[in-house]
XYZ file of C-alpha atoms in Angstrom:
529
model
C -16.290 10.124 4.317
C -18.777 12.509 4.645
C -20.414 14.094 1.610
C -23.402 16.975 0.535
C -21.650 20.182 1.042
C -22.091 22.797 -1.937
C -19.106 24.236 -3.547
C -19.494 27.407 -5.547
C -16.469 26.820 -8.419
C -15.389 29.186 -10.634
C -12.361 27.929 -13.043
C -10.850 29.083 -15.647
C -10.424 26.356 -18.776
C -6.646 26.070 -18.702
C -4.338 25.527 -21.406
C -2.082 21.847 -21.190
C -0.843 22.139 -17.762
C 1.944 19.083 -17.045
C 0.992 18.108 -13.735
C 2.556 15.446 -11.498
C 1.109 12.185 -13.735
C -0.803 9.853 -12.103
C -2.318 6.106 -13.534
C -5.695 6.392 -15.056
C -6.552 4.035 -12.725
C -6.210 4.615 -8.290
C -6.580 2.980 -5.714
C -8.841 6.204 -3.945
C -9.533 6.138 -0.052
C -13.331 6.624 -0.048
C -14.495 4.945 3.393
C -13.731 4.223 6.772
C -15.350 1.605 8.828
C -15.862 2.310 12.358
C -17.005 0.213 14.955
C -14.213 -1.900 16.530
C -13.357 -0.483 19.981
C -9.374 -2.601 20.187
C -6.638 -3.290 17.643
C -8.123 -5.051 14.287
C -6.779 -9.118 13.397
C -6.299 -9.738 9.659
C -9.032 -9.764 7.868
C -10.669 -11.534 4.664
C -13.384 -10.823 1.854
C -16.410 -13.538 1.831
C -17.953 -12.315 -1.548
C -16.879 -8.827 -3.618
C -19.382 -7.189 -1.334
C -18.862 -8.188 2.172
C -15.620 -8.006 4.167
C -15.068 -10.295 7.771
C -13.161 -8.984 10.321
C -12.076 -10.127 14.062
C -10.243 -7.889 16.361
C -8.787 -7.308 20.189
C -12.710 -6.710 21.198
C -13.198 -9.956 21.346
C -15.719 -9.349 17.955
C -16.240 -10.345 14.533
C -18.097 -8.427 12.440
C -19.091 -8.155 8.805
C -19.406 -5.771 6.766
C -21.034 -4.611 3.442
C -17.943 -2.564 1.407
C -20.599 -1.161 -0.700
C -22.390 0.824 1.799
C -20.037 0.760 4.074
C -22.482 -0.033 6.887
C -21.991 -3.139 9.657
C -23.923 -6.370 8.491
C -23.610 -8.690 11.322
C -21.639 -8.896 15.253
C -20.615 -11.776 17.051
C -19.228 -11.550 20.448
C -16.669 -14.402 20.349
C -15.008 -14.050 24.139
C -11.447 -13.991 23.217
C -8.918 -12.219 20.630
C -8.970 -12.657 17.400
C -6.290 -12.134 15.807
C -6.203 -14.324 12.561
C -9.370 -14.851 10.246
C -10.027 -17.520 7.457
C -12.552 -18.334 5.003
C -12.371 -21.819 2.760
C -12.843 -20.624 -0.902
C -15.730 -23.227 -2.023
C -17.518 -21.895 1.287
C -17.707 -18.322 2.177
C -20.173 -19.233 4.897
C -17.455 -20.705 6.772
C -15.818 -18.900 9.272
C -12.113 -19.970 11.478
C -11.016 -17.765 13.779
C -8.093 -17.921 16.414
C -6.306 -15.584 19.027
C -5.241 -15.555 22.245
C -6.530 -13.882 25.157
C -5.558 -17.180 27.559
C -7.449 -19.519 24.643
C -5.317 -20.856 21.967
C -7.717 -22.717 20.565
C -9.329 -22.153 16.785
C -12.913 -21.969 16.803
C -15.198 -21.985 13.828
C -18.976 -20.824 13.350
C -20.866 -20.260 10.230
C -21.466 -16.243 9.013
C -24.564 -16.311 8.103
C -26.414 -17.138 11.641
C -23.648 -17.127 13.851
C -24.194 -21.615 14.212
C -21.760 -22.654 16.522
C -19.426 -25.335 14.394
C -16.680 -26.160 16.808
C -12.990 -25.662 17.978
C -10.131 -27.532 17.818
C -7.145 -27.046 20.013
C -3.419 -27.744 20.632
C -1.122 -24.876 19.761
C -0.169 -23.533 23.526
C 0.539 -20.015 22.832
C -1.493 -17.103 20.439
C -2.432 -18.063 17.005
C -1.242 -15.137 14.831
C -2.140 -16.940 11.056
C -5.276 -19.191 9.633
C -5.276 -20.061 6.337
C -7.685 -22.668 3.906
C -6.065 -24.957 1.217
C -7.738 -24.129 -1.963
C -10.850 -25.951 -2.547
C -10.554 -27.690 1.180
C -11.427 -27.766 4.405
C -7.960 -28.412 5.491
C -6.817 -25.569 7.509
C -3.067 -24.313 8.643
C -2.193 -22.390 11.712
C 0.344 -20.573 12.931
C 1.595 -19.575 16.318
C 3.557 -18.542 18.977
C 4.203 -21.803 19.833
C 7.000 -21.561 16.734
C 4.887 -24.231 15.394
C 2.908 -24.819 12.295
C -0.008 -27.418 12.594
C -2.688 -28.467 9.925
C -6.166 -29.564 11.106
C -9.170 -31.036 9.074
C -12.154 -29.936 9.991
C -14.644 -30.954 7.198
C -16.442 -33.382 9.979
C -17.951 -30.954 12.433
C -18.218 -33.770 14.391
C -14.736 -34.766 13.890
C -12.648 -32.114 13.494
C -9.398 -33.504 14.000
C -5.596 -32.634 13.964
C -3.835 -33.663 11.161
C 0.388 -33.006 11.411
C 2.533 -30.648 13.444
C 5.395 -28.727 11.452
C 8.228 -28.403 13.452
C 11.538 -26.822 12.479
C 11.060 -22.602 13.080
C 12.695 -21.398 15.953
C 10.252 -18.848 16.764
C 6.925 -17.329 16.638
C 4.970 -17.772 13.116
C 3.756 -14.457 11.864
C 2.020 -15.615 8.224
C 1.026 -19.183 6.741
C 0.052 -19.183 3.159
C -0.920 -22.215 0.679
C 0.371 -22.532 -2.922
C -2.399 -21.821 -5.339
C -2.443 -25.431 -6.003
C -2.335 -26.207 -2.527
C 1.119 -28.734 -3.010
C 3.208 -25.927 -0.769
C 2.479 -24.430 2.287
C 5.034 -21.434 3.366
C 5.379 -20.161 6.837
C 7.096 -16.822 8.159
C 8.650 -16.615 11.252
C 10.173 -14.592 13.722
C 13.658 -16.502 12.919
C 13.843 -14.470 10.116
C 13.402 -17.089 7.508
C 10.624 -18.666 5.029
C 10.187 -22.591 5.274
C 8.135 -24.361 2.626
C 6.854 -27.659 3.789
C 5.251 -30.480 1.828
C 1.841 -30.778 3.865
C 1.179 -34.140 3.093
C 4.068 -35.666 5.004
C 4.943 -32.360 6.950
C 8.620 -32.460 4.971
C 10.512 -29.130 5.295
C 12.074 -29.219 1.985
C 13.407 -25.899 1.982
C 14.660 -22.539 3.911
C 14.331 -19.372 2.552
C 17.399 -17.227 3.773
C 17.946 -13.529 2.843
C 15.943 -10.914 5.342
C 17.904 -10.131 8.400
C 14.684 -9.788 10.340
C 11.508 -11.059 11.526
C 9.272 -12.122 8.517
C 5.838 -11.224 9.488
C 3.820 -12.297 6.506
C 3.817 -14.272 3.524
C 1.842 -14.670 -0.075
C 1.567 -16.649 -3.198
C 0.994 -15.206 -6.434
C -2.125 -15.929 -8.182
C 0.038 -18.701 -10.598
C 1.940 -19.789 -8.306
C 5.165 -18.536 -9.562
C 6.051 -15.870 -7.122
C 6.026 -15.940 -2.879
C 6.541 -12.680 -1.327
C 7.776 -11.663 2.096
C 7.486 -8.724 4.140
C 10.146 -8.362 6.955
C 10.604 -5.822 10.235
C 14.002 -5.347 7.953
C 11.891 -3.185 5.730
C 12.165 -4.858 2.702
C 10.157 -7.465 0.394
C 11.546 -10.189 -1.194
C 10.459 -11.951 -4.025
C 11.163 -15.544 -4.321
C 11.469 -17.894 -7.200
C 9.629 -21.154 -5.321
C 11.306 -23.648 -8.227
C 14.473 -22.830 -7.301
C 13.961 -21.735 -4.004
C 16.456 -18.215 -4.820
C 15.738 -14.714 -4.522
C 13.925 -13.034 -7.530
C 14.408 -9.414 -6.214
C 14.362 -7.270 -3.394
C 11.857 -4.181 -3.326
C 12.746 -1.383 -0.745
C 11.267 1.492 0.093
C 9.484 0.943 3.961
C 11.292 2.877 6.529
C 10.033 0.996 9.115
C 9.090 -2.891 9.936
C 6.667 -4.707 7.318
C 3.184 -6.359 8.359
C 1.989 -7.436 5.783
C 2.090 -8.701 1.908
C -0.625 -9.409 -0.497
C -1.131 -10.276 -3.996
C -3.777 -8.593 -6.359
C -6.590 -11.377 -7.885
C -4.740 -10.538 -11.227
C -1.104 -10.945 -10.090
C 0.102 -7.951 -11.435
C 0.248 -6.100 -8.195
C 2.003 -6.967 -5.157
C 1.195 -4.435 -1.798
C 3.021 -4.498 1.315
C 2.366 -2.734 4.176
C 4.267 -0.964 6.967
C 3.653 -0.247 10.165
C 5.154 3.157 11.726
C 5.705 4.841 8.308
C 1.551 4.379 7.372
C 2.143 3.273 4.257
C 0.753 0.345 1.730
C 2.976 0.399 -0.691
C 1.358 -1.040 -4.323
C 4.513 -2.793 -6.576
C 4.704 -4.367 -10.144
C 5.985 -8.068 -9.181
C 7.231 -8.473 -12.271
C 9.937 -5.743 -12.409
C 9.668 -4.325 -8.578
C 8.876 -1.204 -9.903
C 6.527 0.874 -7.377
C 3.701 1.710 -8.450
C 1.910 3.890 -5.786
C 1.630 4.734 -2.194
C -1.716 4.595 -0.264
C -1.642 6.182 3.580
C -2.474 2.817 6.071
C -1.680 0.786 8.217
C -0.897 -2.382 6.924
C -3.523 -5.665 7.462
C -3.976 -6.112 3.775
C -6.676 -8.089 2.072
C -8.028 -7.635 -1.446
C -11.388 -8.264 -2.594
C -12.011 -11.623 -5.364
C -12.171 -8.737 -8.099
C -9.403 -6.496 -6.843
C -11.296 -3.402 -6.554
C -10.969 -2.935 -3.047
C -7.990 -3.366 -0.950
C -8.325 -2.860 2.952
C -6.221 -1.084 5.583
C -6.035 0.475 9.016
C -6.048 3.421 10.684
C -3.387 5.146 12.762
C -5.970 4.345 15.681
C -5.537 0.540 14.484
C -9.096 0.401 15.588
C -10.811 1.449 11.739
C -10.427 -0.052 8.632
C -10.210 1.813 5.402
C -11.349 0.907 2.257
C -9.456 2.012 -0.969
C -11.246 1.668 -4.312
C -9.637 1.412 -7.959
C -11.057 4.191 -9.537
C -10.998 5.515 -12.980
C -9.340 9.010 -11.876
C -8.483 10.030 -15.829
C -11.553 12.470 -16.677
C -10.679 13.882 -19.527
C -9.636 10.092 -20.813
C -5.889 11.423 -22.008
C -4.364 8.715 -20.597
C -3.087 10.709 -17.438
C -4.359 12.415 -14.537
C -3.620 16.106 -13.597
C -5.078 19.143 -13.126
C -7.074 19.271 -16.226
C -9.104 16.766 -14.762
C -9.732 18.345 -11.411
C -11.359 21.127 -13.290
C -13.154 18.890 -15.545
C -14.537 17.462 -12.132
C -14.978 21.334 -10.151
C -16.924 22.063 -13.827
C -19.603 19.397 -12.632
C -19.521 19.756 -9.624
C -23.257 19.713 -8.006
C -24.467 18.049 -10.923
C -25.880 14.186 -11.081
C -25.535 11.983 -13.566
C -28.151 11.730 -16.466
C -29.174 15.980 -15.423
C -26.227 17.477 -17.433
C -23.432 15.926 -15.385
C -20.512 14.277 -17.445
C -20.479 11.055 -16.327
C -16.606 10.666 -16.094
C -16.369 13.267 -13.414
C -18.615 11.027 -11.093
C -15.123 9.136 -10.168
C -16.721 7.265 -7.365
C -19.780 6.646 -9.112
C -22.187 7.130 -6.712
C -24.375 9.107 -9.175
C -23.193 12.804 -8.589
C -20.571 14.890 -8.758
C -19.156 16.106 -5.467
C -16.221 16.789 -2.911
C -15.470 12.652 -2.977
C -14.644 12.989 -6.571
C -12.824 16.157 -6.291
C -10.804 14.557 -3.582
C -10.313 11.114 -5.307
C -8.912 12.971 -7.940
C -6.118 15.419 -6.151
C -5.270 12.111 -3.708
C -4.282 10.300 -7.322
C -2.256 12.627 -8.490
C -0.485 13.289 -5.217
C -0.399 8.992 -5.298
C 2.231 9.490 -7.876
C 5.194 9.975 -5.545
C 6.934 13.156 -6.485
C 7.027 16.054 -3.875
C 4.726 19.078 -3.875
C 3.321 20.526 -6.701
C 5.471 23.695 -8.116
C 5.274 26.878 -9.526
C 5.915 25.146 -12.899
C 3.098 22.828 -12.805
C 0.215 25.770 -11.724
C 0.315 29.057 -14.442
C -1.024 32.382 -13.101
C -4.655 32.729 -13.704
C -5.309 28.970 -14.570
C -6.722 28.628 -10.977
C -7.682 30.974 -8.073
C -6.269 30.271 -4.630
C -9.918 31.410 -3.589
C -11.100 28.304 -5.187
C -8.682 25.795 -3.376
C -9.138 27.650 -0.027
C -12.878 26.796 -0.305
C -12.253 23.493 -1.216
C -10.134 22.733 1.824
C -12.271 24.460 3.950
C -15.691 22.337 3.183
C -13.611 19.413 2.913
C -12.729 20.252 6.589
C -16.085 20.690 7.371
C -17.577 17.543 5.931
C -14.614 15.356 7.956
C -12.657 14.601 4.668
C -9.804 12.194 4.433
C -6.632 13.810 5.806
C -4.944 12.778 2.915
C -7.309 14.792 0.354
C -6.803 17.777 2.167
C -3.503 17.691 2.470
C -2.887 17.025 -0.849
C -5.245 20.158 -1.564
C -3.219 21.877 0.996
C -0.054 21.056 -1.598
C -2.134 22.514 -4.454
C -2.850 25.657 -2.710
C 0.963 26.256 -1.748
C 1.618 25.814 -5.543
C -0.334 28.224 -6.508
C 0.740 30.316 -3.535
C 4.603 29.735 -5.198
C 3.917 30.879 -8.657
C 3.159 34.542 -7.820
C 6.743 35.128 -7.378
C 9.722 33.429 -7.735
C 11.766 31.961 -4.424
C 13.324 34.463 -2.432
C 16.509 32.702 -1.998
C 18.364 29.569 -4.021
C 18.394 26.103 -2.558
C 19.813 23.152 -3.230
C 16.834 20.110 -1.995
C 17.472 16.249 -1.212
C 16.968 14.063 -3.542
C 14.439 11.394 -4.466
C 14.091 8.476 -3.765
C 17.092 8.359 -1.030
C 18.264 5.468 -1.224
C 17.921 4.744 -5.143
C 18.454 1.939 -7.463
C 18.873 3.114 -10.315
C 17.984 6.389 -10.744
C 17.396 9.534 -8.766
C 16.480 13.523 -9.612
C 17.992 16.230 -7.662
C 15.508 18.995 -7.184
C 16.990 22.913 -6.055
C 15.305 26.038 -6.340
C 16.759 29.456 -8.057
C 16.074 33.198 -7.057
C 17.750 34.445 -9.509
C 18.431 33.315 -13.148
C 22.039 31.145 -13.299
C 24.069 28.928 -14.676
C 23.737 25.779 -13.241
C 25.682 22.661 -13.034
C 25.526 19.479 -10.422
C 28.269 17.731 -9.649
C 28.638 14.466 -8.267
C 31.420 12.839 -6.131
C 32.269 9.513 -4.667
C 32.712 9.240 -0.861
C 36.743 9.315 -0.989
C 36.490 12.785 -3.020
C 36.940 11.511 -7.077
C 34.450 13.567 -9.695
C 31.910 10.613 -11.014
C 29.515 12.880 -13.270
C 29.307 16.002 -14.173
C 25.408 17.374 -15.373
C 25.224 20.857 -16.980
C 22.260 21.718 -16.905
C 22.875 24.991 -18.722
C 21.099 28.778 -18.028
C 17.995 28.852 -16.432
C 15.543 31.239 -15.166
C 14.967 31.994 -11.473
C 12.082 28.976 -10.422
C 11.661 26.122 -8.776
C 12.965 22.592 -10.338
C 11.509 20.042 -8.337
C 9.190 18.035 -10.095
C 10.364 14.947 -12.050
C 9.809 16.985 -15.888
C 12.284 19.681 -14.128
C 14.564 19.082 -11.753
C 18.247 17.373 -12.314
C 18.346 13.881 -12.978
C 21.138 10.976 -12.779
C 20.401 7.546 -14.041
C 23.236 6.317 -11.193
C 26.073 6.134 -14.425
C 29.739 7.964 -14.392
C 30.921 9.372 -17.109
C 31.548 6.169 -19.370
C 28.333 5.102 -18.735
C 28.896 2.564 -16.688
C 26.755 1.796 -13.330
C 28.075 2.792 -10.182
C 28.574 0.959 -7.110
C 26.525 0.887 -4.331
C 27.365 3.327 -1.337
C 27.496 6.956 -0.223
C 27.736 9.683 -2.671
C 27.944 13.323 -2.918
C 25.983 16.068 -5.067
C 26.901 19.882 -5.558
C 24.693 22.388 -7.062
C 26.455 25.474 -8.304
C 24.519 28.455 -9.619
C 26.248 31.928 -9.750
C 28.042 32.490 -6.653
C 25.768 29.996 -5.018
C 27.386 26.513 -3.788
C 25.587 23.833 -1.451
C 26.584 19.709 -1.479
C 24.440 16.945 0.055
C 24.412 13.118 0.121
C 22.605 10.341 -1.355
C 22.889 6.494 -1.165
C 22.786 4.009 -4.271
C 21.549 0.665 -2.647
C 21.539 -2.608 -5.045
């Protein structure tokens, strides 16, 4: 992202403004590596500061994530489609592909040495992967097999088993933490975990009614999760080999699954809807959405994770940053002025050094932008009329931003997000010009939804919902209310998926009418459990 432009910002101190609330802590796009010229493999972090790549170029290439600048290229003469590093030897490099070659090759990073290759899979190897604290490598392939190789000796690197039993292509092979379980995902649509030391399949994983593309362990061990083309994750329990939840949310196929360092984060990503999608493993709730491809790898400390962009040719790096300026606890707009009031300033000259987000030692546009993209992270539509009061920021101001983020090549996703910020303010000058009832969010939902609308005039308003065969399920009065727009989570009408006992409904197609005055409008929703 390109940065130096000077912003001349004017803002007004504004009183509490409750704006869409974001973590204190985001996972911010601030760079893009560019140098691959063909569709990027899966990639892996040697150290916290250096990232390895391989891709349809027939390259691999490293790269320092602080700087963001190239370290080293290696022409390699084939695809590669899968990298792996052992974990007691960053220096160590596997790589495999296709390209008319099946064979996994190996070299060492740091000069490029020429280790070896071993071969015997017959068709494109899609997955590498180290057991802990080993040289004993897995691969997956088209083949539909599974093989394990040691390749300690580089002058015996041999094969060591075959895993037979999938009945097509292998997308993702993953080790158990303790390196007792090795899991493979296939294009059969299930998860087999074999014992690797006699090549047992001991179990099947059944449940996604797709191909699985990629699998991942947990940092304990405790949790494997799967990412399907059926556009869900599940989350299995591997000591008793059942289903621990399901997270949706993807509308299109999944590529890939991967666990934070700490365990407490799970992201997935998609493929056509350009989404990683960050999840609490522990109670599937989700937690944010980032705007990549999928091709996921975190760093050893977890403050990068890694995607791809819609050329499939980039990758982007996304930093956890400390987006909470004001150090409230939340993020909102209070804290993009606190940011515009620094702006230009460096640290240690006057600058407060919570508004350097990115910490790169000033205040600029990055920080500015890492701050709007967070609070647009936290997965409610546009800002509203509600959220921005007259006078507590000039449209001037945002226009300028957007256009000298423009200028300096910002991240799409900043701008548009800026973009949102500017229609808000746009919106509160006057109230909408007619009354509309909106679809709800999340669609599908489990448990909970809210029902956003927008009135012209002031009304009495009550939403009520219906089953599919016609029978009155809940009734929400929501009482007289002034012409505005209700579409933020603090505003608009919410339904926590209960009738009017209190008891849960059942999954399926449902029906919600907003009446305001001699306004009427229904639409549907879907509860999915």
């Amino acid at each position: 992202m390109k940065t130096g432009m000077v912003l001349t910002l004017t803002l007004v101190l504004m009183a509490a403004l409750a704006v869409t609330t974001a973590n204190a802590q985001q996972y911010v796009h601030t760079d893009t590596l560019t140098g691959h010229t063909n569709w990027l493999g899966k990639m892996a972090f040697k150290d916290n500061g250096t990232l390895i790549s391989g891709s349809a170029d027939h390259t691999l290439r490293a790269w320092n994530v602080t700087t963001g600048h190239q370290r080293w290229q290696q022409n390699v003469g084939s695809v590669v489609a899968a990298v792996a590093l052992p974990s007691h030897n960053p220096h160590f490099i596997a790589y495999g592909g296709g390209d008319g070659s099946n064979n996994i090759r190996m070299r060492y990073s740091n000069d490029g040495d020429w280790r070896g290759e071993v071969s015997g899979h017959t068709n494109n190897v899609y997955s590498l992967a180290f057991k802990p604290n080993s040289y004993l490598l897995a691969s997956g392939s088209v083949d539909n097999t599974v093989r394990i190789w040691d390749v300690e000796d580089r002058d015996n690197l041999r094969h060591v088993r075959t895993l037979r039993g999938h009945t097509s292509w292998i997308g993702s092979v993953a080790w158990s933490p303790d390196g007792r379980v090795l899991a493979s995902a296939s294009g059969d649509g299930t998860v087999r975990l074999w014992n690797p030391d006699n090549g047992i399949n001991f179990a099947v994983l059944r449940g996604h009614t797709e191909v699985v593309r990629s699998v991942a362990w947990s940092p304990d061990g405790r949790i494997l999760a799967s990412g399907s083309h059926d556009r869900t994750v599940r989350l299995w329990n591997p000591d008793t080999n059942g289903t621990l939840r399901v997270l949706r949310g993807h509308t299109s196929p999944i590529r890939a699954v991967a666990f934070h360092p700490n365990g407490q984060t799970l992201a997935s990503g998609g493929t056509n809807d350009w989404t990683i999608r960050l999840w609490n493993p522990n109670t599937g709730a989700h937690k944010a959405t980032l705007k990549a491809y999928g091709n996921l790898a975190f760093s050893p400390n977890g403050q990068i994770l890694t995607g791809i962009g819609s050329g499939e040719e980039d990758i982007l790096l996304f930093r956890l940053l400390t987006v909470d300026v004001t150090g409230n606890g939340k993020v909102n707009v209070n804290d993009l002025v606190e940011v515009a009031k620094n702006y230009g300033k460096t640290v240690g000259a006057g600058a407060n050094r919570k508004a350097d987000v990115n910490n790169d030692g000033k205040v600029d546009v990055d920080d500015i932008l890492a701050v709007i993209e967070a609070v647009d992270a936290a997965g409610a539509p546009a800002l509203t009329q509600e959220d921005i009061k007259p006078g507590s920021l000039q449209a001037a101001d945002v226009h300028r931003w957007i256009r000298d983020a423009k200028a300096a090549d910002a991240d799409p996703a900043g701008i548009a997000a800026l973009e949102q910020l500017l229609a808000a303010l746009t919106r509160a000058e006057a109230p909408p010009e007619k009354t509309v009832l909106l679809a709800n969010y999340p669609n599908p939902f489990n448990p909970e939804t809210w029902i956003p609308y927008q009135l012209s005039e002031a009304a009495e308003v009550t939403v009520t919902i219906h089953s599919s065969d016609g029978k009155l399920v809940r009734t929400l009065a929501l009482g007289q209310l002034p012409a505005g727009i209700y579409q933020t989570r603090t505003r608009a009408a919410y339904w926590d998926g209960r009738n009017a006992q209190g008891e849960p409904v059942a999954s399926g197609i449902y029906f919600y009418t907003l009446t305001a005055g001699d306004f009427s409008a229904t639409r549907k929703m879907v509860i999915r459990k």
